PDB file of C-alpha atoms and ligand atoms in Angstrom:
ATOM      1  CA  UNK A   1     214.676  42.593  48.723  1.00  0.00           C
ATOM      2  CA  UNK A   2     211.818  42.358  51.062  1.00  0.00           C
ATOM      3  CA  UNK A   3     211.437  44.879  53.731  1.00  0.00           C
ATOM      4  CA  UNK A   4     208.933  42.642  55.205  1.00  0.00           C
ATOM      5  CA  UNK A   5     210.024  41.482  59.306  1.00  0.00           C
ATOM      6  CA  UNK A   6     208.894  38.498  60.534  1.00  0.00           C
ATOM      7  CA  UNK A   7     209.395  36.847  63.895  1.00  0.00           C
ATOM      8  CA  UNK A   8     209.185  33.449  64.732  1.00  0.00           C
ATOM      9  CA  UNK A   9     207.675  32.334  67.622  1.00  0.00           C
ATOM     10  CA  UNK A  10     209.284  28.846  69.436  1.00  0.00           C
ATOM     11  CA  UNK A  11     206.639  26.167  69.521  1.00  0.00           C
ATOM     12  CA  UNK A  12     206.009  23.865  72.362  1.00  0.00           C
ATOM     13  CA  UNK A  13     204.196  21.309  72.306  1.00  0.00           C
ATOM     14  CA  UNK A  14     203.428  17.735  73.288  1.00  0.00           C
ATOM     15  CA  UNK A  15     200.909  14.899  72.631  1.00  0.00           C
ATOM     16  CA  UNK A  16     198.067  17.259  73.537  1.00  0.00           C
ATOM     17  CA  UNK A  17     198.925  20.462  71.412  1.00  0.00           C
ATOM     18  CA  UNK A  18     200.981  23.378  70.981  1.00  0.00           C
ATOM     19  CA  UNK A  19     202.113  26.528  73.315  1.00  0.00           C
ATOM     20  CA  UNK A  20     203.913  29.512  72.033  1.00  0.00           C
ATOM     21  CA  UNK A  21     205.266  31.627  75.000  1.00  0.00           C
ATOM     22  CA  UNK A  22     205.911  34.966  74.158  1.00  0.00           C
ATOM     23  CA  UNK A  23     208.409  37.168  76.545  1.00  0.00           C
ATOM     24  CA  UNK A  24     209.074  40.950  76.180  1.00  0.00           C
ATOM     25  CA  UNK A  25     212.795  41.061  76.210  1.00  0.00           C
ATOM     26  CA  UNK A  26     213.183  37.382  74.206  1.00  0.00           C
ATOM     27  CA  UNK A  27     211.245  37.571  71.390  1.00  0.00           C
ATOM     28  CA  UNK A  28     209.552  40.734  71.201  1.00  0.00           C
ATOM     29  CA  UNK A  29     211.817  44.147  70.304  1.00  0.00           C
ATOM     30  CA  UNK A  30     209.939  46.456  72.451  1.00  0.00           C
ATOM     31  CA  UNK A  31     207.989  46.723  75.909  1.00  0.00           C
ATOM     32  CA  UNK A  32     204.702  45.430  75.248  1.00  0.00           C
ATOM     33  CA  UNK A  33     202.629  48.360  76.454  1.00  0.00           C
ATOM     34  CA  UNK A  34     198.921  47.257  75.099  1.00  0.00           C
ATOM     35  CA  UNK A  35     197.250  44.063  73.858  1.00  0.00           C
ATOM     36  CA  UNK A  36     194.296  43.878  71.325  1.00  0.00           C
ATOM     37  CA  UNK A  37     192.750  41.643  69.058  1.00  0.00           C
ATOM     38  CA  UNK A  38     190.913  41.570  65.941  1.00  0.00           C
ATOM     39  CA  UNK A  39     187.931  39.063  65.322  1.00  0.00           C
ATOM     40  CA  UNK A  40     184.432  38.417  64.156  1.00  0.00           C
ATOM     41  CA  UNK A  41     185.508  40.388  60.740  1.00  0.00           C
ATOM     42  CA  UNK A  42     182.502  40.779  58.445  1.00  0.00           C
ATOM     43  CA  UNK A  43     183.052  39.088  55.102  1.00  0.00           C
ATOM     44  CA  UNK A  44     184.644  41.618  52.472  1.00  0.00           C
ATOM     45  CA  UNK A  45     185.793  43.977  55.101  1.00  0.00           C
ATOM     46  CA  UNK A  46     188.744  45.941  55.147  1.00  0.00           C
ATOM     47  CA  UNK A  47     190.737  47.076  58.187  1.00  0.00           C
ATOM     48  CA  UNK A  48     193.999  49.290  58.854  1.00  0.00           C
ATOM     49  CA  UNK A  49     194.459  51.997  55.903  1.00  0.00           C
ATOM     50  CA  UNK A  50     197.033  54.340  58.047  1.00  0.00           C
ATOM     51  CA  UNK A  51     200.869  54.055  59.476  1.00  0.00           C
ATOM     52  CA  UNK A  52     201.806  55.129  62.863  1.00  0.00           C
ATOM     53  CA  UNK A  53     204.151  58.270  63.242  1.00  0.00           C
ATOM     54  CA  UNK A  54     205.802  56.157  66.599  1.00  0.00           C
ATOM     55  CA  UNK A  55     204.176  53.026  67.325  1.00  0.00           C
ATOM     56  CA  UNK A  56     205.769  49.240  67.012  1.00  0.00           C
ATOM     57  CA  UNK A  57     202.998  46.690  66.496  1.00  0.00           C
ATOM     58  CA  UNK A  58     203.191  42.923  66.302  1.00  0.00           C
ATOM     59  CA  UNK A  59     200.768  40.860  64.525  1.00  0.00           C
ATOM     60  CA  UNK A  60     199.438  37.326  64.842  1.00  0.00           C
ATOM     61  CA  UNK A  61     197.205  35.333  63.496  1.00  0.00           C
ATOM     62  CA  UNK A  62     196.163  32.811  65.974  1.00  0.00           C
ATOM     63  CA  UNK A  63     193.238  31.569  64.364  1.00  0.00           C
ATOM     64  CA  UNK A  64     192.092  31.747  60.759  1.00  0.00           C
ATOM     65  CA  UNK A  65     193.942  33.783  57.801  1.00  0.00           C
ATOM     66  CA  UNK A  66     193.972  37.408  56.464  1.00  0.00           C
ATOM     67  CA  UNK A  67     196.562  39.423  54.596  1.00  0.00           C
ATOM     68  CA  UNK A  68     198.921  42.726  55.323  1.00  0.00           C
ATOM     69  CA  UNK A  69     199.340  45.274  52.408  1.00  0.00           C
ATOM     70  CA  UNK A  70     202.773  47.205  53.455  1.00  0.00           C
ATOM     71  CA  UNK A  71     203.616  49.855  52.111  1.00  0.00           C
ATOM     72  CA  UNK A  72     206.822  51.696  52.949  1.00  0.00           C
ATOM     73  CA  UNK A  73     206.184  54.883  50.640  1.00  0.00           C
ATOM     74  CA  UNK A  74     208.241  53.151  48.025  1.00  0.00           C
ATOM     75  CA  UNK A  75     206.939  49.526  48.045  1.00  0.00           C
ATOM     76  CA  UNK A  76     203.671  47.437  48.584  1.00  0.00           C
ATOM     77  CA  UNK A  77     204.340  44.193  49.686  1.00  0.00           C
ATOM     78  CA  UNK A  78     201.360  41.634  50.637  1.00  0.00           C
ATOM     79  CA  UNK A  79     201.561  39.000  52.931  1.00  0.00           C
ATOM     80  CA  UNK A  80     199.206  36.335  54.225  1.00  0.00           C
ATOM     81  CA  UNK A  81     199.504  35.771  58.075  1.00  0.00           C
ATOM     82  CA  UNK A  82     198.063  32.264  59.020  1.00  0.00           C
ATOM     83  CA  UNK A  83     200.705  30.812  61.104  1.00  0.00           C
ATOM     84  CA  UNK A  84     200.756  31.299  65.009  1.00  0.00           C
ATOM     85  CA  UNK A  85     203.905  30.641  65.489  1.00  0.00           C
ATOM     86  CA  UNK A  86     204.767  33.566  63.194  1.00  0.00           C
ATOM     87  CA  UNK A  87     204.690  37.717  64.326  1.00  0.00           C
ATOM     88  CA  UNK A  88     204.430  40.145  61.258  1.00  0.00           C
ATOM     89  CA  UNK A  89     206.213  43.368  62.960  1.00  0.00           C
ATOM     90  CA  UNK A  90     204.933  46.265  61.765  1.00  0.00           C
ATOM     91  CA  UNK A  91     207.458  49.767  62.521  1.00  0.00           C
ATOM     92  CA  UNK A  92     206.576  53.340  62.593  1.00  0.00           C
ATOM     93  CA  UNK A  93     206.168  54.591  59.319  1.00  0.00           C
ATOM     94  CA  UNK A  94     204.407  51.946  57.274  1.00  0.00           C
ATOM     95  CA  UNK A  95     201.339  52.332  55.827  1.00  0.00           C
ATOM     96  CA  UNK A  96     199.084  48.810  56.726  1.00  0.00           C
ATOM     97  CA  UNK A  97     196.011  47.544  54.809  1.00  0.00           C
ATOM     98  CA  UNK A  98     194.553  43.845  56.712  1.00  0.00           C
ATOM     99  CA  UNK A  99     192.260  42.192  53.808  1.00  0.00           C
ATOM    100  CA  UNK A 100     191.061  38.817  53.158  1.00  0.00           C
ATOM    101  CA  UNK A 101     190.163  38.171  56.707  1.00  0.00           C
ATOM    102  CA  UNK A 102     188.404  34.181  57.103  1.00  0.00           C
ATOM    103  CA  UNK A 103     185.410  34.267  58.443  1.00  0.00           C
ATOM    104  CA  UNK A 104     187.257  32.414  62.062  1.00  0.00           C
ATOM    105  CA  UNK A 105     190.399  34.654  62.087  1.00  0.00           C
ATOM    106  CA  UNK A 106     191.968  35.927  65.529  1.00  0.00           C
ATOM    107  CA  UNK A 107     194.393  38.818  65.035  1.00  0.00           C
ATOM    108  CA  UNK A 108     196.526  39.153  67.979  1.00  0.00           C
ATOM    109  CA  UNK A 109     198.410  42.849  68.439  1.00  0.00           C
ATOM    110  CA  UNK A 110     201.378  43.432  70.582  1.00  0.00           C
ATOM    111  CA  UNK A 111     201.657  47.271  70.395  1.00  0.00           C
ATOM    112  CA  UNK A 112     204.688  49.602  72.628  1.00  0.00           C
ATOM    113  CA  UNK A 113     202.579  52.168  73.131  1.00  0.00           C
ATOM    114  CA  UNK A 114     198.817  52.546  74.863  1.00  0.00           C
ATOM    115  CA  UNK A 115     196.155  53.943  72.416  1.00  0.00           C
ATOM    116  CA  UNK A 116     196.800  57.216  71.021  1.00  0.00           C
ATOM    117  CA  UNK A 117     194.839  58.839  67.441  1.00  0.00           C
ATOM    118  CA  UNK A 118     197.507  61.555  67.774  1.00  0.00           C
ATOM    119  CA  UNK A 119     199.755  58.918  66.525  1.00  0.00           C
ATOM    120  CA  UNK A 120     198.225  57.777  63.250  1.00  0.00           C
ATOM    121  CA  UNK A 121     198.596  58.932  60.068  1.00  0.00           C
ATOM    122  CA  UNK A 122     194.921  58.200  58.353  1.00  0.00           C
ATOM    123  CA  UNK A 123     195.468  60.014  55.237  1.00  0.00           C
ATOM    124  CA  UNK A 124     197.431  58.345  52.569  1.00  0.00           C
ATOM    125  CA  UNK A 125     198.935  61.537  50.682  1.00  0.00           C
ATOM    126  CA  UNK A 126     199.938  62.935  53.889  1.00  0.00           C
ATOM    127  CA  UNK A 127     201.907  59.470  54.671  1.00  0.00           C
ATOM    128  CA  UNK A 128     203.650  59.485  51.489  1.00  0.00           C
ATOM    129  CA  UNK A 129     204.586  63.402  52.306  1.00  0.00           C
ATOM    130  CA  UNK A 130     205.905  62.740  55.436  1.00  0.00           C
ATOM    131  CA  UNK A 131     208.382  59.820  54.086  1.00  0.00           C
ATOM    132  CA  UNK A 132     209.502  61.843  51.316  1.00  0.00           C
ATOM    133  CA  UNK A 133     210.457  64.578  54.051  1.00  0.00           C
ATOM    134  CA  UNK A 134     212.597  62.490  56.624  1.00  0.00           C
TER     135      UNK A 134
HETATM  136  C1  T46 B 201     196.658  48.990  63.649  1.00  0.00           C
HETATM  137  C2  T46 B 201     195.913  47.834  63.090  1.00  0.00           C
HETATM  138  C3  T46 B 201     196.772  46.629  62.883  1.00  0.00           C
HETATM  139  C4  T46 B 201     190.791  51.857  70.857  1.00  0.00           C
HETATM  140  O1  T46 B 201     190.004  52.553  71.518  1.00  0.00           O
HETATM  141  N1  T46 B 201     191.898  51.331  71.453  1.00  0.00           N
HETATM  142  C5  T46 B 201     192.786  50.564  70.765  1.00  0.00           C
HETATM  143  O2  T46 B 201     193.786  50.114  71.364  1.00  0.00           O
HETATM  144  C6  T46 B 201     192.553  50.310  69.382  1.00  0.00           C
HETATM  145  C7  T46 B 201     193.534  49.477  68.587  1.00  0.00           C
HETATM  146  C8  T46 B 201     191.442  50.836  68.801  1.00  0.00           C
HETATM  147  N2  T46 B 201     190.582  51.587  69.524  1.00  0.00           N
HETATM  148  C9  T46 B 201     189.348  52.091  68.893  1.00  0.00           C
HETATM  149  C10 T46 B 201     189.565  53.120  67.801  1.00  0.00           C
HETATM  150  C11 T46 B 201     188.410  52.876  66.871  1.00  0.00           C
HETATM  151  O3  T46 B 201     187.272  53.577  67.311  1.00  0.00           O
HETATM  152  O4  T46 B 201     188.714  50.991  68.256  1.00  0.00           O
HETATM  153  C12 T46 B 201     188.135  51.384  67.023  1.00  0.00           C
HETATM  154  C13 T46 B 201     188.667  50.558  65.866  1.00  0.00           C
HETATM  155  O5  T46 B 201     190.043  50.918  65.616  1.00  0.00           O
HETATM  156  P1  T46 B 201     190.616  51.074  64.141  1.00  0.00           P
HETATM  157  O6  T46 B 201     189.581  51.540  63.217  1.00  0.00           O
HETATM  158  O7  T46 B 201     191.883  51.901  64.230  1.00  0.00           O
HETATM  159  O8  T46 B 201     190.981  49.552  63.812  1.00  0.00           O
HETATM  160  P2  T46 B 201     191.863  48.971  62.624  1.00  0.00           P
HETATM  161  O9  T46 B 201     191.596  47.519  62.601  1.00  0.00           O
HETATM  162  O10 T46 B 201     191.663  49.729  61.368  1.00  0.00           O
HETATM  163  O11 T46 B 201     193.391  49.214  63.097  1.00  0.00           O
HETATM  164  C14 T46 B 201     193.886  48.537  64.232  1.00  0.00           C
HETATM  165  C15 T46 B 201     194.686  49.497  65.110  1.00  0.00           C
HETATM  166  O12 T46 B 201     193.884  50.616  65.466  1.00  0.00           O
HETATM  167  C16 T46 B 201     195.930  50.015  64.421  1.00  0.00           C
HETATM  168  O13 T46 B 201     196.772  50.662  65.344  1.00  0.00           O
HETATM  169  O14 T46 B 201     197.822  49.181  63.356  1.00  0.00           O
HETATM  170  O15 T46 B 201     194.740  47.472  63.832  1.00  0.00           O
END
């Protein structure tokens, strides 16, 4: 079974487009605390390689494609994100890898907490230590 979460965004829309209205307490599972996006990737570039001891993060891909490697400290699981009406929510505790990025792709995070290194986990052996642990 997938341990993969996925939220789905309502879409509005009319003749001239689509909206997706996103509200702290309706669709997202945490107070949104910081907002930052991802673009201009270089071709062949890699991003993410760490987990987050705390932090809830919620990707979207409002533009463009790329794909999540997950990792739980058990299982890898891949996903491509390329739908905006779709959030890819990442918890505390999973090691992320963001590949594949298009050359146009607009990676949209909702994260509960403000910026803080203290809170990643950049070293992969240390990750898989710390699951085994709790
Ligand atoms: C994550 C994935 C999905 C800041 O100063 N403030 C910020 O809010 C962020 C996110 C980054 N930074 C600085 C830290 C680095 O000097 O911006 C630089 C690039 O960050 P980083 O190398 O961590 O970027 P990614 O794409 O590897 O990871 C980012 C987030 O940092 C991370 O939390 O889960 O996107």
């Amino acid at each position: 079974m997938s341990f993969i979460k996925i939220i789905k965004f309502q879409k509005l829309g009319d003749l001239r487009g689509s909206l997706v209205a996103i509200e702290e307490k309706e669709s997202i599972p945490f107070k949104i605390k910081r907002v930052y996006y991802i673009f201009n990737t270089q071709k062949n570039i890699s991003r993410g390689f760490h987990a987050h001891k705390n932090l809830l993060q919620i990707c979207i891909c409002l533009k463009g494609h790329c794909s999540f490697v997950m990792d739980n400290g058990r299982t890898k699981e891949k996903i491509e994100l390329k739908d905006p009406t779709e959030g890819l929510l990442i918890e505390s505790m999973i090691w992320h890898e963001m590949h594949d990025f298009s050359e146009d792709c607009v990676l949209l995070v909702l994260a509960s907490d403000h910026y803080k290194e203290s809170d990643y986990i950049r070293n992969y052996k240390e990750f898989l230590k710390m699951v085994k642990n709790n």
